[in-house]
PDB file of C-alpha atoms in Angstrom:
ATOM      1  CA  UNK A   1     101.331  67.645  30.180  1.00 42.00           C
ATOM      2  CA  UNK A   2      99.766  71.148  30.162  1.00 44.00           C
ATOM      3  CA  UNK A   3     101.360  73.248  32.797  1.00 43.00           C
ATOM      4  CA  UNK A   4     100.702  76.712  34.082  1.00 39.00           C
ATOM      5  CA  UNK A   5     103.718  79.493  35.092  1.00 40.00           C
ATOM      6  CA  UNK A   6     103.190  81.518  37.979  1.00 40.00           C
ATOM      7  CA  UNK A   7     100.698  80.952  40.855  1.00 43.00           C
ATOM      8  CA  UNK A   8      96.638  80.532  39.449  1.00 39.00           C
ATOM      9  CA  UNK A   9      93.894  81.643  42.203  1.00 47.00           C
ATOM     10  CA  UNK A  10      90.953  79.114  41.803  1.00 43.00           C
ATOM     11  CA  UNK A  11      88.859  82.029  41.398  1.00 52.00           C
ATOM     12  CA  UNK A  12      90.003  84.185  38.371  1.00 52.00           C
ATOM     13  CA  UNK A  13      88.721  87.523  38.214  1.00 54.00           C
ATOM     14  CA  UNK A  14      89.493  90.546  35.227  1.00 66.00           C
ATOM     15  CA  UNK A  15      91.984  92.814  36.776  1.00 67.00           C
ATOM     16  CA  UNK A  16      92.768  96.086  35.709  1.00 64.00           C
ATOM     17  CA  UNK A  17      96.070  97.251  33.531  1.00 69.00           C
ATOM     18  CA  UNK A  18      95.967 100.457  34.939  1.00 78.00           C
ATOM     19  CA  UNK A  19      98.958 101.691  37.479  1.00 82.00           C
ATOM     20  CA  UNK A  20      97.290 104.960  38.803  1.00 90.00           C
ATOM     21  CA  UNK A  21      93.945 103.204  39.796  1.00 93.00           C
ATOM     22  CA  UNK A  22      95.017 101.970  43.842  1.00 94.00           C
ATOM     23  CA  UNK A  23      97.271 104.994  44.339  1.00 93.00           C
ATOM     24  CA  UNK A  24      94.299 106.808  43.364  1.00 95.00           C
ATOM     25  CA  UNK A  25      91.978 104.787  45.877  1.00 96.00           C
ATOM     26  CA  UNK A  26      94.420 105.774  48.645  1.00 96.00           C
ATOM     27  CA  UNK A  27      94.072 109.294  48.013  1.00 94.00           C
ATOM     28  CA  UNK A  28      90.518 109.314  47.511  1.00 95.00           C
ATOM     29  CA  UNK A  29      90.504 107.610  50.423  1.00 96.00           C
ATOM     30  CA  UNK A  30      92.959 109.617  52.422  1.00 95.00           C
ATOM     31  CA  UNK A  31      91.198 112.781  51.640  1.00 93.00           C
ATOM     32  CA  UNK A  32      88.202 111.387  53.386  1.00 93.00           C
ATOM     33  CA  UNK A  33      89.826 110.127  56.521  1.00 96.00           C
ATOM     34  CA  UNK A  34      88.420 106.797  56.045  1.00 97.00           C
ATOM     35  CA  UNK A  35      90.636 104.254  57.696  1.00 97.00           C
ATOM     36  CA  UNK A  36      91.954 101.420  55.560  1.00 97.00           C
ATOM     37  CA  UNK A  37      90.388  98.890  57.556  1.00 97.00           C
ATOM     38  CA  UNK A  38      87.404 100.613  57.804  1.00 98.00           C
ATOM     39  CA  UNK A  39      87.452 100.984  54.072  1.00 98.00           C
ATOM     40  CA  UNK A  40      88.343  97.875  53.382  1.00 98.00           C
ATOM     41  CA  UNK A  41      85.787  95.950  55.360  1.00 98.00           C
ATOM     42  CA  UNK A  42      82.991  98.251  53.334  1.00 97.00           C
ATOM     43  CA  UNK A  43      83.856  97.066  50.239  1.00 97.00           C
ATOM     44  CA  UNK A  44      84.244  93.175  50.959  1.00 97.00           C
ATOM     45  CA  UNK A  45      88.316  93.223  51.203  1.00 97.00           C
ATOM     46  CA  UNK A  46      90.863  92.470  54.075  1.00 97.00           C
ATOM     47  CA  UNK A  47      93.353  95.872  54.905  1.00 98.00           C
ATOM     48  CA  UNK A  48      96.060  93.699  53.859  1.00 97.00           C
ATOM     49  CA  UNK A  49      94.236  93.269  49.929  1.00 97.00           C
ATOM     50  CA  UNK A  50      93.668  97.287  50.416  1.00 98.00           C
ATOM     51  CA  UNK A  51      97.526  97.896  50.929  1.00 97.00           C
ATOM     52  CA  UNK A  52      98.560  95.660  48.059  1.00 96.00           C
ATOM     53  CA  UNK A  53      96.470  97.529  45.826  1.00 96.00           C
ATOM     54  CA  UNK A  54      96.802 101.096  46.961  1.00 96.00           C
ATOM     55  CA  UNK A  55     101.000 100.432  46.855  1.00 94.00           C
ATOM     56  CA  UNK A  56     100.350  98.923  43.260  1.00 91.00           C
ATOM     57  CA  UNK A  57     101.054  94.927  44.796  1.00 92.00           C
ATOM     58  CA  UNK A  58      98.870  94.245  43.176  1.00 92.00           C
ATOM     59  CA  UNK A  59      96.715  94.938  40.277  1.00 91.00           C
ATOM     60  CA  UNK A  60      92.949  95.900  41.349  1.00 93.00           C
ATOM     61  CA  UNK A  61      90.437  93.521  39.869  1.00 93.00           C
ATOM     62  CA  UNK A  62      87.732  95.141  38.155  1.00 92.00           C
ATOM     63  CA  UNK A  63      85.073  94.497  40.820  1.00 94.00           C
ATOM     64  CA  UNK A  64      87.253  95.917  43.455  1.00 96.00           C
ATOM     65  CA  UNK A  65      87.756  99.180  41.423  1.00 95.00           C
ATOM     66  CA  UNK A  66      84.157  99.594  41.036  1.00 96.00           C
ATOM     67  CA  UNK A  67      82.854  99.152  44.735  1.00 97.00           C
ATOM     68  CA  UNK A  68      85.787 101.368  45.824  1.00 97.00           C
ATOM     69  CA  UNK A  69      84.482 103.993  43.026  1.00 97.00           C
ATOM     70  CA  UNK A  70      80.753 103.644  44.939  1.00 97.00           C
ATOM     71  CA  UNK A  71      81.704 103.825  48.183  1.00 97.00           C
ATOM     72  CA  UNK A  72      83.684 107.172  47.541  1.00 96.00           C
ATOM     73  CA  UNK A  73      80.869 108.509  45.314  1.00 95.00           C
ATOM     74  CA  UNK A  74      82.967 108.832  42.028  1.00 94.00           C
ATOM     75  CA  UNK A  75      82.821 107.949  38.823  1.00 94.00           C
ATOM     76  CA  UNK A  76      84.962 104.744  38.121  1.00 94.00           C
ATOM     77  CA  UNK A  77      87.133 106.794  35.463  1.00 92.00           C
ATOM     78  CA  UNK A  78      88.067 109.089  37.876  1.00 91.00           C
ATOM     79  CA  UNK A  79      90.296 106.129  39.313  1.00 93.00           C
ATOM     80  CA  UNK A  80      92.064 106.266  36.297  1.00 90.00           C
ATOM     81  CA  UNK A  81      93.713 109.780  36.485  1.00 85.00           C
ATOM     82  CA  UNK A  82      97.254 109.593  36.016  1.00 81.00           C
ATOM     83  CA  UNK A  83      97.789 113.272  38.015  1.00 73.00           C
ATOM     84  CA  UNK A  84      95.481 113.632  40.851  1.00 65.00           C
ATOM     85  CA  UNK A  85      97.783 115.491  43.077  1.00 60.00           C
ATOM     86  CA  UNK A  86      95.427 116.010  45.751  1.00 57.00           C
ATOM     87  CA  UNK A  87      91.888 115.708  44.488  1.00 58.00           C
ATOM     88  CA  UNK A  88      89.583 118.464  46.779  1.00 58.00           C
ATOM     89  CA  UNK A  89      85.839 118.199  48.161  1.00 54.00           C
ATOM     90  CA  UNK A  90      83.283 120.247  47.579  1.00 50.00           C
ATOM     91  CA  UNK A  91      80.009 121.323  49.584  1.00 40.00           C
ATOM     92  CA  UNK A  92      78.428 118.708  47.216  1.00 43.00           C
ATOM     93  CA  UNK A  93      80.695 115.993  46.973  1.00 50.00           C
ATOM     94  CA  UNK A  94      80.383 113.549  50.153  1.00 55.00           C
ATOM     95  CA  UNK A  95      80.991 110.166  49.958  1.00 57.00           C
ATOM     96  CA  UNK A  96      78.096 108.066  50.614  1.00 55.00           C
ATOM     97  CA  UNK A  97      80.306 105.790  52.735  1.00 58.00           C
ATOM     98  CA  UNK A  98      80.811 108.216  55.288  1.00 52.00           C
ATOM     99  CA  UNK A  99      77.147 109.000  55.934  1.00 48.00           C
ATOM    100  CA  UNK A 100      76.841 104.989  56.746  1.00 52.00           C
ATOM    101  CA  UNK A 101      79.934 104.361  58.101  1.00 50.00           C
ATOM    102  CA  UNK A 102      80.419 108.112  60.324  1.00 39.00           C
ATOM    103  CA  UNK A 103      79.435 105.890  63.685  1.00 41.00           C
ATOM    104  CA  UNK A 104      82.298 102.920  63.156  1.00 46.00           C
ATOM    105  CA  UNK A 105      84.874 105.358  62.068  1.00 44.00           C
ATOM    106  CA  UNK A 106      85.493 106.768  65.248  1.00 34.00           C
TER     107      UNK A 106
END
């Protein structure tokens, strides 16, 4: 009998190893002041899934990790950072997100 340990989705999806990548989101996130629902909804996710990840529940399946990376207008590997302490905006760096999303934010 060929068993399994531990509880199996029916959909299977890489995940990531890497602890720093939904703190990261949050504070990407944060310095936006994009709502975690808000965000959440944008990139195909309930807030609950959002929480879990950004409070390292859970690990952050590949996919997830990229449409967050889009939807803040970084670079994927910039998720990765083990010591973004606060990361800063400049004149140039807006997320594409909030140009869409500026009307349902509020």
């Amino acid at each position: 009998m060929n068993r399994r340990r531990g509880n199996y989705s029916k959909k299977q999806l890489p995940v990531t190893t890497n602890k720093f990548i939904g703190t990261n989101i949050q504070k990407y996130r944060r310095l936006y002041n994009i709502k975690q629902a808000v965000f959440a909804d944008s990139i195909g996710i309930s807030r609950v899934s959002l929480s879990n990840y950004e409070n390292n529940n859970w690990r952050v399946p590949i996919d997830i990790w990229v449409l967050a990376a889009q939807a803040l207008n970084i670079s994927p590997n910039a998720l990765l950072e083990e010591n973004i302490l606060s990361p800063t905006l400049n004149e140039t760096t807006t997320s594409p997100f909030l140009h869409s999303q500026t009307s349902s934010m509020f």
